[in-house]
Coordinates of C-alpha atoms and ligand atoms in Angstrom, one line a residue:
M490 CA 58.4 -6.8 -3.2
F491 CA 61.3 -6.4 -5.6
D492 CA 65.0 -6.6 -4.8
S493 CA 66.2 -3.9 -7.1
H494 CA 69.9 -4.9 -7.0
I495 CA 71.4 -8.3 -6.3
H496 CA 74.4 -10.4 -7.5
L497 CA 72.3 -13.5 -7.9
D498 CA 75.0 -15.4 -9.8
Q499 CA 77.1 -15.5 -6.6
Y500 CA 74.5 -17.8 -4.9
D501 CA 74.4 -21.5 -5.2
D502 CA 71.8 -23.0 -7.5
L503 CA 70.4 -25.0 -4.7
V504 CA 69.2 -22.0 -2.7
L505 CA 67.6 -20.0 -5.6
D506 CA 64.1 -21.6 -5.4
K507 CA 63.8 -20.7 -1.7
M508 CA 65.3 -17.3 -2.1
L509 CA 63.0 -16.2 -4.8
M510 CA 59.9 -17.7 -3.3
D511 CA 58.9 -14.6 -1.3
V512 CA 59.7 -11.8 -3.7
N513 CA 57.9 -10.6 -6.9
G514 CA 61.1 -10.2 -8.8
V515 CA 64.8 -9.3 -8.7
I516 CA 67.1 -7.1 -10.8
A517 CA 70.2 -9.3 -11.1
V518 CA 73.3 -7.3 -12.2
S519 CA 76.6 -8.7 -13.5
M520 CA 80.2 -8.1 -12.4
G521 CA 81.7 -9.3 -15.7
M522 CA 81.6 -11.9 -18.4
K523 CA 81.4 -15.1 -16.2
S524 CA 78.8 -13.5 -14.0
F525 CA 76.7 -12.5 -17.0
E526 CA 76.8 -15.9 -18.6
R527 CA 75.5 -17.5 -15.4
L528 CA 72.7 -14.9 -15.2
L529 CA 71.6 -15.8 -18.8
N530 CA 71.4 -19.3 -17.6
I531 CA 69.5 -18.5 -14.4
K532 CA 67.1 -16.3 -16.3
Q533 CA 66.0 -19.3 -18.4
R534 CA 64.7 -21.0 -15.2
Y535 CA 63.0 -18.1 -13.4
N536 CA 60.6 -15.6 -14.8
K537 CA 61.0 -13.3 -11.9
V538 CA 64.8 -12.9 -12.5
H539 CA 65.5 -9.8 -14.7
I540 CA 69.1 -9.5 -15.8
A541 CA 71.5 -6.6 -16.5
C542 CA 74.9 -6.7 -18.3
G543 CA 77.8 -4.6 -17.2
F544 CA 81.4 -4.5 -15.9
H545 CA 81.7 -3.7 -12.1
P546 CA 84.0 -0.7 -11.6
E547 CA 85.7 -2.0 -8.4
Q548 CA 88.1 -4.2 -10.3
V549 CA 91.1 -3.9 -12.6
I550 CA 89.9 -3.0 -16.2
D551 CA 90.3 -5.8 -18.7
M552 CA 89.4 -4.3 -22.1
N553 CA 89.0 -7.7 -23.7
E554 CA 86.3 -8.5 -21.2
V555 CA 84.7 -5.0 -21.5
N556 CA 84.5 -5.5 -25.3
A557 CA 83.1 -9.0 -24.9
L558 CA 80.4 -7.6 -22.6
L559 CA 79.6 -4.8 -25.0
N560 CA 79.1 -7.4 -27.7
Q561 CA 76.8 -9.4 -25.4
I562 CA 74.7 -6.3 -25.0
D563 CA 74.3 -6.1 -28.8
K564 CA 73.4 -9.7 -29.0
H565 CA 71.1 -10.0 -26.0
H566 CA 69.6 -6.5 -25.5
D567 CA 66.1 -7.8 -25.9
E568 CA 66.6 -10.1 -22.9
L569 CA 68.1 -7.3 -20.7
I570 CA 66.3 -5.2 -18.2
A571 CA 69.2 -2.8 -17.8
I572 CA 72.9 -2.1 -18.3
G573 CA 74.9 -2.7 -15.2
E574 CA 76.5 -2.8 -12.8
V575 CA 78.8 -0.1 -14.0
G576 CA 80.2 3.1 -12.5
L577 CA 83.4 4.4 -10.9
P578 CA 85.9 2.7 -8.5
Q579 CA 85.3 4.7 -5.2
Y580 CA 86.8 2.0 -2.9
L581 CA 89.5 0.8 -5.2
M582 CA 90.8 4.3 -5.5
R583 CA 90.9 4.7 -1.7
E584 CA 93.2 1.7 -1.5
D585 CA 95.4 2.6 -4.4
D586 CA 95.8 6.2 -5.4
S587 CA 97.8 5.3 -8.6
I588 CA 94.6 4.2 -10.3
D589 CA 93.8 6.2 -13.4
Q590 CA 90.2 7.4 -12.9
Q591 CA 89.9 8.5 -16.5
S592 CA 90.2 4.9 -17.8
Y593 CA 87.2 4.0 -15.7
I594 CA 85.3 7.0 -16.9
D595 CA 86.0 6.0 -20.5
V596 CA 84.7 2.4 -19.9
L597 CA 81.6 3.8 -18.2
E598 CA 80.9 6.0 -21.2
L599 CA 81.0 2.9 -23.5
F600 CA 78.2 1.3 -21.4
I601 CA 76.3 4.6 -21.2
Q602 CA 76.3 4.7 -25.0
K603 CA 74.7 1.2 -25.1
A604 CA 72.1 2.3 -22.6
A605 CA 71.2 5.2 -24.9
K606 CA 71.3 3.0 -28.0
Y607 CA 68.9 0.4 -26.7
D608 CA 66.8 2.7 -24.4
L609 CA 67.7 0.6 -21.3
P610 CA 68.1 1.9 -17.8
I611 CA 71.6 2.1 -16.3
V612 CA 72.5 0.6 -12.9
L613 CA 75.2 2.7 -11.3
H614 CA 77.8 2.1 -8.6
A615 CA 78.6 5.8 -8.2
V616 CA 78.8 7.1 -4.6
Y617 CA 80.0 10.3 -2.9
D618 CA 81.5 12.8 -5.4
D619 CA 81.8 10.1 -8.1
A620 CA 78.1 10.6 -8.6
L621 CA 78.8 14.2 -9.8
I622 CA 81.1 12.9 -12.6
V623 CA 78.5 10.3 -13.6
L624 CA 75.7 12.9 -13.7
D625 CA 77.7 14.9 -16.3
L626 CA 78.1 11.8 -18.4
L627 CA 74.4 10.9 -18.2
K628 CA 73.5 14.4 -19.2
K629 CA 75.9 14.3 -22.1
H630 CA 74.2 11.2 -23.5
N631 CA 70.7 12.3 -22.6
I632 CA 70.1 9.3 -20.4
K633 CA 66.5 9.3 -18.9
R634 CA 66.6 6.3 -16.6
A635 CA 69.5 5.9 -14.2
H636 CA 69.5 4.0 -10.9
F637 CA 72.2 5.0 -8.3
H638 CA 72.4 1.8 -6.2
W639 CA 73.4 1.8 -2.5
F640 CA 73.6 5.5 -2.8
K641 CA 75.3 7.7 -0.3
G642 CA 77.0 11.1 -0.4
S643 CA 77.0 14.6 1.0
D644 CA 73.9 16.7 1.0
A645 CA 75.3 18.6 -2.0
V646 CA 75.5 15.3 -3.9
H647 CA 72.0 14.5 -2.8
D648 CA 70.9 17.8 -4.1
A649 CA 72.5 17.2 -7.5
I650 CA 70.6 13.9 -7.9
L651 CA 67.4 15.3 -6.5
S652 CA 67.5 17.9 -9.3
T653 CA 67.2 15.1 -11.8
E654 CA 64.6 12.4 -12.3
Y655 CA 67.0 9.6 -11.4
M656 CA 66.3 6.9 -8.8
V657 CA 68.3 5.8 -5.8
S658 CA 68.2 2.6 -3.7
V659 CA 69.0 1.7 -0.1
T660 CA 70.2 -1.6 1.5
P661 CA 69.6 -3.1 5.0
D662 CA 72.5 -1.0 6.2
V663 CA 69.9 1.7 6.8
T664 CA 69.1 -0.2 10.0
W665 CA 72.4 1.3 11.5
D666 CA 74.2 3.6 9.1
D667 CA 73.4 7.3 9.4
K668 CA 74.8 8.1 5.9
T669 CA 72.2 5.9 4.1
R670 CA 69.4 6.8 6.6
R671 CA 70.0 10.4 5.5
V672 CA 69.2 9.3 1.9
I673 CA 65.8 8.1 3.1
E674 CA 65.3 11.4 4.9
R675 CA 66.2 13.5 1.9
F676 CA 64.6 11.7 -1.0
P677 CA 60.9 11.5 -1.6
L678 CA 59.4 8.0 -1.3
E679 CA 58.7 8.2 -5.0
R680 CA 62.4 8.3 -5.8
L681 CA 63.4 5.3 -3.6
M682 CA 63.9 1.6 -4.4
I683 CA 65.1 -1.2 -2.0
E684 CA 67.8 -3.7 -2.5
T685 CA 70.0 -6.3 -0.8
D686 CA 73.1 -6.1 -3.0
G687 CA 73.3 -9.8 -1.9
P688 CA 75.3 -11.7 -1.1
W689 CA 76.8 -8.7 0.6
P690 CA 76.7 -9.6 4.3
H691 CA 74.4 -7.2 6.2
K692 CA 74.7 -7.1 10.0
G693 CA 71.8 -9.0 11.6
F694 CA 70.6 -10.6 8.4
V695 CA 71.2 -13.9 6.5
K696 CA 72.4 -13.4 2.9
E697 CA 69.9 -15.9 1.4
E698 CA 66.9 -14.4 3.2
I699 CA 66.3 -11.5 0.9
A700 CA 62.6 -10.9 1.7
Q701 CA 63.6 -10.5 5.4
Q702 CA 66.3 -8.0 4.4
L703 CA 63.8 -6.0 2.2
F704 CA 61.3 -6.0 5.1
G705 CA 64.0 -4.6 7.4
I706 CA 64.5 -1.7 5.0
I707 CA 60.7 -1.1 4.7
D708 CA 60.5 -0.8 8.5
V709 CA 63.2 1.9 8.6
I710 CA 61.5 3.8 5.8
H711 CA 58.2 3.5 7.7
D712 CA 59.9 4.9 10.8
I713 CA 61.7 7.8 9.1
K714 CA 58.9 8.8 6.8
G715 CA 56.0 8.1 9.1
V716 CA 54.2 6.2 6.3
S717 CA 52.5 2.9 7.0
T718 CA 54.5 -0.2 6.0
S719 CA 51.8 -1.3 3.5
D720 CA 52.0 2.1 1.8
V721 CA 55.8 2.0 1.8
I722 CA 55.7 -1.5 0.2
H723 CA 53.1 -0.3 -2.4
Q724 CA 55.1 2.8 -3.4
V725 CA 58.5 1.1 -3.7
N726 CA 56.9 -1.7 -5.7
E727 CA 55.4 0.9 -8.0
N728 CA 58.7 2.8 -8.3
T729 CA 60.6 -0.4 -9.3
K730 CA 57.9 -1.6 -11.8
N731 CA 57.7 1.8 -13.4
F732 CA 61.5 2.5 -13.6
Y733 CA 62.3 -1.0 -15.0
R734 CA 59.1 -1.3 -16.9
L735 CA 58.2 -4.6 -15.3
E736 CA 54.9 -6.3 -15.4
Ligands
ZN405 ZN1 76.2 -4.5 -6.6

């Protein structure tokens, strides 16, 4: 199994061997510069760690850091599996309505341009109506491969993504959250990937036990879709390998 979205740099070095033992691979995304530098280092030690470079949208924009990350993409694009995590600040804006959304859209567009330039997939934090703004940007830059991670939104937002070829992923919160269970109901199995977004704490799971978390999601997909667990595992593995061009 693959964990299609994890903040691996936020775990202690000492737990990495054990964490990675039971998975085929992980897509490790960065929050910013420090995070990306640590991922470059971890990648040297683990073949199954695939890394992405980006600036997480749920933080204050630092243009020096954004520019440094864009330079890192130019320098390391051959070592990257994707651009990300990037997107729009849904939760920050709920807390502080003085936030200028346009500045985040502008930063996102810089990263989308890098994804287009190097033909890399883009990993998106874009939930609810933010996804609609992002869809327009992706279209504008003719992006073929986009992954909406921990996706949730209204049925209308689902429909907008369903009308594209983009992928979505779900976390262990599908064991209890109707909003993300709805994503499993509405998206064909061929469009789904699974992730932990670790070390995010998911109720009833241990943050280092990523394989157990992924199995928890598989069980829910099996229940909702009525497809055998082995077929669910096979299909989400294929989806992740094809989308990220993994071998
Ligand atoms: Zn994340």
